[in-house]
């Protein structure tokens, strides 16, 4: 029955390293196309918040089972072009970017049971099409059949500058930028060489180098590709 219902659009996967502007680009592309935006990192963050609140000692996180994870009652609820997050009946969307969550989320995202468990949730979000998803393994693992895969790259110096501005530091010194770029290079290396779900460019992804490109230009470049792939 449902196999005959038309899909609401294509699936677009946007991957790339830290501070490459994946989420803001994906959000703008989704808004322009009337698609939903799925920020996969936000799901890892919501689960991390629930784990921190659960009182389960960190030493036990590696042995968590799918049923332990289900008991945390984390839900991503589709709303207004994106997702909001609940733990039980409480909405926690505003808390998933707290420093405590940011400090633990990479550790949680490296637990194989967590990745397996979230895979089903993330895939279900794309079942009807009309989705722009961003993350680290969207084009390789989550949506290997996505109609359009984009891999964003950008020079570390520029990513450093963007990140510092995002954090409200409008007058960063050359030294600050250099130090931030070095931190990003180290993270790139760790993300690409880790054993669990490393950051990898899908063989059929289009690489978009956003160094020196204005935000609107990078969004437009993806929209042009999307319209060609969607056949409209
Ligand atoms: O993009 P972000 O900083 O909100 O991502 C949070 C964490 O989740 C980050 O440590 C990388 C990880 N992550 C991942 O491993 N796989 C994804 N598809 C998305 C995020």
CSV table of C-alpha atoms and ligand atoms in Angstrom, one decimal:
chain,number,residue,atom,x,y,z
A,1,UNK,CA,0.0,0.0,0.0
A,2,UNK,CA,2.6,2.6,1.1
A,3,UNK,CA,5.0,1.5,-1.7
A,4,UNK,CA,2.8,3.4,-4.1
A,5,UNK,CA,2.8,6.6,-2.2
A,6,UNK,CA,5.0,9.2,-3.8
A,7,UNK,CA,8.2,10.3,-1.9
A,8,UNK,CA,8.2,13.9,-0.7
A,9,UNK,CA,11.6,14.6,-2.4
A,10,UNK,CA,15.1,13.3,-2.5
A,11,UNK,CA,17.5,12.6,0.4
A,12,UNK,CA,20.6,14.9,0.6
A,13,UNK,CA,23.5,13.8,2.7
A,14,UNK,CA,26.0,16.5,3.9
A,15,UNK,CA,29.1,15.3,5.7
A,16,UNK,CA,32.4,17.0,6.6
A,17,UNK,CA,34.8,17.8,9.3
A,18,UNK,CA,34.3,19.9,12.5
A,19,UNK,CA,33.3,23.5,11.9
A,20,UNK,CA,32.9,23.0,8.1
A,21,UNK,CA,29.4,24.6,8.4
A,22,UNK,CA,27.5,21.4,7.8
A,23,UNK,CA,24.5,22.1,10.0
A,24,UNK,CA,23.9,25.7,9.1
A,25,UNK,CA,24.3,24.8,5.4
A,26,UNK,CA,22.0,21.8,5.7
A,27,UNK,CA,19.4,23.9,7.5
A,28,UNK,CA,19.4,26.6,4.8
A,29,UNK,CA,19.2,24.0,2.0
A,30,UNK,CA,16.3,22.2,3.7
A,31,UNK,CA,14.4,25.5,4.2
A,32,UNK,CA,14.9,26.6,0.6
A,33,UNK,CA,13.6,23.2,-0.7
A,34,UNK,CA,10.8,22.8,1.9
A,35,UNK,CA,12.5,19.7,3.2
A,36,UNK,CA,13.1,18.6,6.7
A,37,UNK,CA,16.6,19.1,8.3
A,38,UNK,CA,18.1,16.2,10.3
A,39,UNK,CA,21.1,17.2,12.4
A,40,UNK,CA,22.3,13.7,13.3
A,41,UNK,CA,24.8,15.1,15.9
A,42,UNK,CA,21.8,16.4,17.8
A,43,UNK,CA,20.5,12.9,18.3
A,44,UNK,CA,23.9,11.9,19.7
A,45,UNK,CA,23.7,14.9,22.0
A,46,UNK,CA,20.2,14.1,23.3
A,47,UNK,CA,21.3,10.6,24.1
A,48,UNK,CA,24.4,11.9,25.9
A,49,UNK,CA,22.2,14.2,28.0
A,50,UNK,CA,20.0,11.3,29.0
A,51,UNK,CA,23.0,9.2,29.9
A,52,UNK,CA,24.5,12.0,32.0
A,53,UNK,CA,21.2,12.4,33.8
A,54,UNK,CA,20.6,8.7,34.3
A,55,UNK,CA,23.3,8.3,36.8
A,56,UNK,CA,24.7,5.2,35.0
A,57,UNK,CA,28.4,5.4,35.8
A,58,UNK,CA,30.6,6.2,32.7
A,59,UNK,CA,32.6,3.0,33.2
A,60,UNK,CA,29.4,1.1,32.3
A,61,UNK,CA,28.5,3.0,29.1
A,62,UNK,CA,30.4,0.6,26.9
A,63,UNK,CA,28.3,-2.4,28.0
A,64,UNK,CA,24.9,-0.7,27.4
A,65,UNK,CA,22.4,-2.7,25.5
A,66,UNK,CA,19.6,-1.6,23.1
A,67,UNK,CA,17.1,-2.2,25.9
A,68,UNK,CA,19.1,0.0,28.3
A,69,UNK,CA,19.1,2.7,25.6
A,70,UNK,CA,15.4,2.4,25.0
A,71,UNK,CA,14.8,2.9,28.8
A,72,UNK,CA,16.4,6.3,28.6
A,73,UNK,CA,13.2,7.4,26.7
A,74,UNK,CA,15.0,9.7,24.3
A,75,UNK,CA,12.8,10.8,21.4
A,76,UNK,CA,13.5,13.1,18.4
A,77,UNK,CA,10.2,14.6,17.4
A,78,UNK,CA,9.7,15.9,13.9
A,79,UNK,CA,8.5,19.5,14.0
A,80,UNK,CA,8.7,22.8,12.0
A,81,UNK,CA,11.2,21.6,9.4
A,82,UNK,CA,13.5,20.0,12.0
A,83,UNK,CA,13.5,18.0,15.2
A,84,UNK,CA,13.0,18.8,18.9
A,85,UNK,CA,14.1,16.4,21.6
A,86,UNK,CA,12.4,14.9,24.6
A,87,UNK,CA,13.5,12.8,27.5
A,88,UNK,CA,10.3,11.2,28.7
A,89,UNK,CA,7.8,14.0,28.5
A,90,UNK,CA,10.3,16.8,29.1
A,91,UNK,CA,11.6,18.8,26.2
A,92,UNK,CA,15.3,19.2,26.3
A,93,UNK,CA,16.3,20.7,22.9
A,94,UNK,CA,17.7,23.8,24.7
A,95,UNK,CA,20.1,21.7,26.8
A,96,UNK,CA,21.7,19.4,24.2
A,97,UNK,CA,24.5,22.0,23.4
A,98,UNK,CA,25.5,22.5,27.0
A,99,UNK,CA,29.3,22.3,27.8
A,100,UNK,CA,28.7,19.1,29.8
A,101,UNK,CA,27.0,17.4,26.8
A,102,UNK,CA,29.7,18.7,24.4
A,103,UNK,CA,32.4,17.3,26.7
A,104,UNK,CA,30.9,13.8,26.6
A,105,UNK,CA,29.3,13.4,23.2
A,106,UNK,CA,32.3,12.1,21.3
A,107,UNK,CA,32.7,9.4,23.9
A,108,UNK,CA,29.0,8.4,23.5
A,109,UNK,CA,29.2,8.6,19.7
A,110,UNK,CA,32.0,6.0,19.7
A,111,UNK,CA,30.0,3.3,21.5
A,112,UNK,CA,29.0,0.8,18.8
A,113,UNK,CA,25.6,-0.1,20.6
A,114,UNK,CA,24.7,3.6,20.5
A,115,UNK,CA,25.4,3.9,16.8
A,116,UNK,CA,23.5,0.7,16.0
A,117,UNK,CA,20.5,1.9,18.0
A,118,UNK,CA,20.4,5.4,16.4
A,119,UNK,CA,20.9,4.0,12.9
A,120,UNK,CA,17.3,2.8,12.8
A,121,UNK,CA,15.9,6.1,14.1
A,122,UNK,CA,18.0,8.2,11.6
A,123,UNK,CA,17.0,5.9,8.7
A,124,UNK,CA,13.4,6.1,9.5
A,125,UNK,CA,13.6,9.9,9.2
A,126,UNK,CA,14.6,9.5,5.6
A,127,UNK,CA,12.1,6.9,4.6
A,128,UNK,CA,9.7,9.3,2.9
A,129,UNK,CA,12.4,11.4,1.3
A,130,UNK,CA,12.4,15.2,1.5
A,131,UNK,CA,15.3,15.3,3.9
A,132,UNK,CA,18.7,17.1,4.3
A,133,UNK,CA,20.8,15.2,6.8
A,134,UNK,CA,24.2,16.2,8.1
A,135,UNK,CA,26.8,14.5,10.1
A,136,UNK,CA,30.0,12.4,9.8
A,137,UNK,CA,28.7,9.1,8.3
A,138,UNK,CA,25.5,10.1,6.6
A,139,UNK,CA,26.5,9.4,3.0
A,140,UNK,CA,28.6,6.3,3.9
A,141,UNK,CA,26.5,4.5,6.6
A,142,UNK,CA,23.1,6.1,7.3
A,143,UNK,CA,21.9,6.9,3.8
A,144,UNK,CA,24.3,5.1,1.4
A,145,UNK,CA,21.6,5.4,-1.3
A,146,UNK,CA,21.0,9.2,-0.9
A,147,UNK,CA,20.4,10.8,-4.3
A,148,UNK,CA,22.8,13.6,-3.5
A,149,UNK,CA,25.9,13.4,-1.3
A,150,UNK,CA,28.0,16.4,-0.5
A,151,UNK,CA,31.3,16.4,1.4
A,152,UNK,CA,32.2,19.9,2.6
A,153,UNK,CA,35.8,20.8,3.1
A,154,UNK,CA,37.3,24.1,4.1
A,155,UNK,CA,40.8,25.3,5.1
A,156,UNK,CA,41.5,25.0,8.8
A,157,UNK,CA,42.4,28.7,9.1
A,158,UNK,CA,39.0,29.7,7.8
A,159,UNK,CA,37.1,27.1,9.8
A,160,UNK,CA,39.0,28.4,12.9
A,161,UNK,CA,37.9,32.0,12.1
A,162,UNK,CA,34.2,30.9,11.6
A,163,UNK,CA,34.3,28.9,14.8
A,164,UNK,CA,35.7,31.8,16.8
A,165,UNK,CA,33.1,34.2,15.4
A,166,UNK,CA,30.4,31.7,16.2
A,167,UNK,CA,31.6,31.7,19.8
A,168,UNK,CA,31.2,35.5,19.8
A,169,UNK,CA,34.9,36.3,19.4
A,170,UNK,CA,34.7,39.0,16.7
A,171,UNK,CA,38.3,40.3,17.3
A,172,UNK,CA,40.3,37.1,17.4
A,173,UNK,CA,44.1,37.6,17.1
A,174,UNK,CA,46.2,35.9,14.5
A,175,UNK,CA,47.6,33.8,17.4
A,176,UNK,CA,44.0,32.8,18.5
A,177,UNK,CA,43.2,31.7,14.9
A,178,UNK,CA,46.4,29.7,14.6
A,179,UNK,CA,45.7,27.9,17.9
A,180,UNK,CA,42.1,27.1,16.9
A,181,UNK,CA,43.2,25.9,13.4
A,182,UNK,CA,45.7,23.5,15.1
A,183,UNK,CA,42.9,22.1,17.4
A,184,UNK,CA,40.7,21.5,14.3
A,185,UNK,CA,43.6,19.8,12.5
A,186,UNK,CA,44.1,17.5,15.5
A,187,UNK,CA,40.3,16.8,15.6
A,188,UNK,CA,40.2,16.1,11.8
A,189,UNK,CA,42.9,13.5,12.3
A,190,UNK,CA,41.2,11.9,15.3
A,191,UNK,CA,37.8,11.9,13.5
A,192,UNK,CA,39.2,10.4,10.3
A,193,UNK,CA,41.4,7.7,12.0
A,194,UNK,CA,39.0,6.5,14.8
A,195,UNK,CA,38.0,2.9,14.6
A,196,UNK,CA,34.2,3.4,15.1
A,197,UNK,CA,32.4,5.4,12.3
A,198,UNK,CA,35.4,7.4,11.1
A,199,UNK,CA,34.7,10.5,9.0
A,200,UNK,CA,35.0,9.3,5.4
A,201,UNK,CA,34.0,10.8,2.1
A,202,UNK,CA,31.6,8.5,0.2
A,203,UNK,CA,33.0,7.4,-3.1
A,204,UNK,CA,30.1,9.0,-4.9
A,205,UNK,CA,30.1,12.3,-2.9
A,206,UNK,CA,30.7,15.6,-4.5
A,207,UNK,CA,33.4,17.6,-2.7
A,208,UNK,CA,32.6,21.2,-2.1
A,209,UNK,CA,35.5,23.4,-1.0
A,210,UNK,CA,33.9,26.3,0.8
A,211,UNK,CA,37.2,28.1,1.5
A,212,UNK,CA,36.6,31.7,0.5
A,213,UNK,CA,33.0,31.0,-0.5
A,214,UNK,CA,30.2,33.2,1.0
A,215,UNK,CA,27.6,31.2,2.9
A,216,UNK,CA,24.9,32.0,0.4
A,217,UNK,CA,27.1,30.8,-2.5
A,218,UNK,CA,27.7,27.4,-0.8
A,219,UNK,CA,23.9,27.0,-0.2
A,220,UNK,CA,23.2,27.9,-3.8
A,221,UNK,CA,25.8,25.5,-5.1
A,222,UNK,CA,24.1,22.6,-3.2
A,223,UNK,CA,20.6,23.8,-4.3
A,224,UNK,CA,21.7,23.7,-8.0
A,225,UNK,CA,22.9,20.1,-7.5
A,226,UNK,CA,19.8,19.2,-5.6
A,227,UNK,CA,17.4,20.5,-8.3
A,228,UNK,CA,19.3,18.6,-11.0
A,229,UNK,CA,19.2,15.4,-8.9
A,230,UNK,CA,15.5,15.8,-8.0
A,231,UNK,CA,14.7,16.4,-11.7
A,232,UNK,CA,13.1,19.7,-11.1
B,1,LIG,O1,28.0,17.9,14.9
B,1,LIG,P1,28.0,17.9,16.5
B,1,LIG,O2,29.2,18.5,17.1
B,1,LIG,O3,26.7,18.3,17.1
B,1,LIG,O4,28.2,16.3,16.8
B,1,LIG,C1,28.2,15.8,18.1
B,1,LIG,C2,29.0,14.6,18.2
B,1,LIG,O5,28.4,13.5,17.5
B,1,LIG,C3,30.4,14.7,17.6
B,1,LIG,O6,31.3,14.2,18.6
B,1,LIG,C4,30.5,13.8,16.4
B,1,LIG,C5,29.4,12.8,16.7
B,1,LIG,N1,28.6,12.5,15.4
B,1,LIG,C6,28.9,11.3,14.9
B,1,LIG,O7,29.8,10.6,15.4
B,1,LIG,N2,28.2,10.9,13.8
B,1,LIG,C7,27.3,11.6,13.2
B,1,LIG,N3,26.6,11.2,12.2
B,1,LIG,C8,27.0,12.9,13.8
B,1,LIG,C9,27.7,13.3,14.9
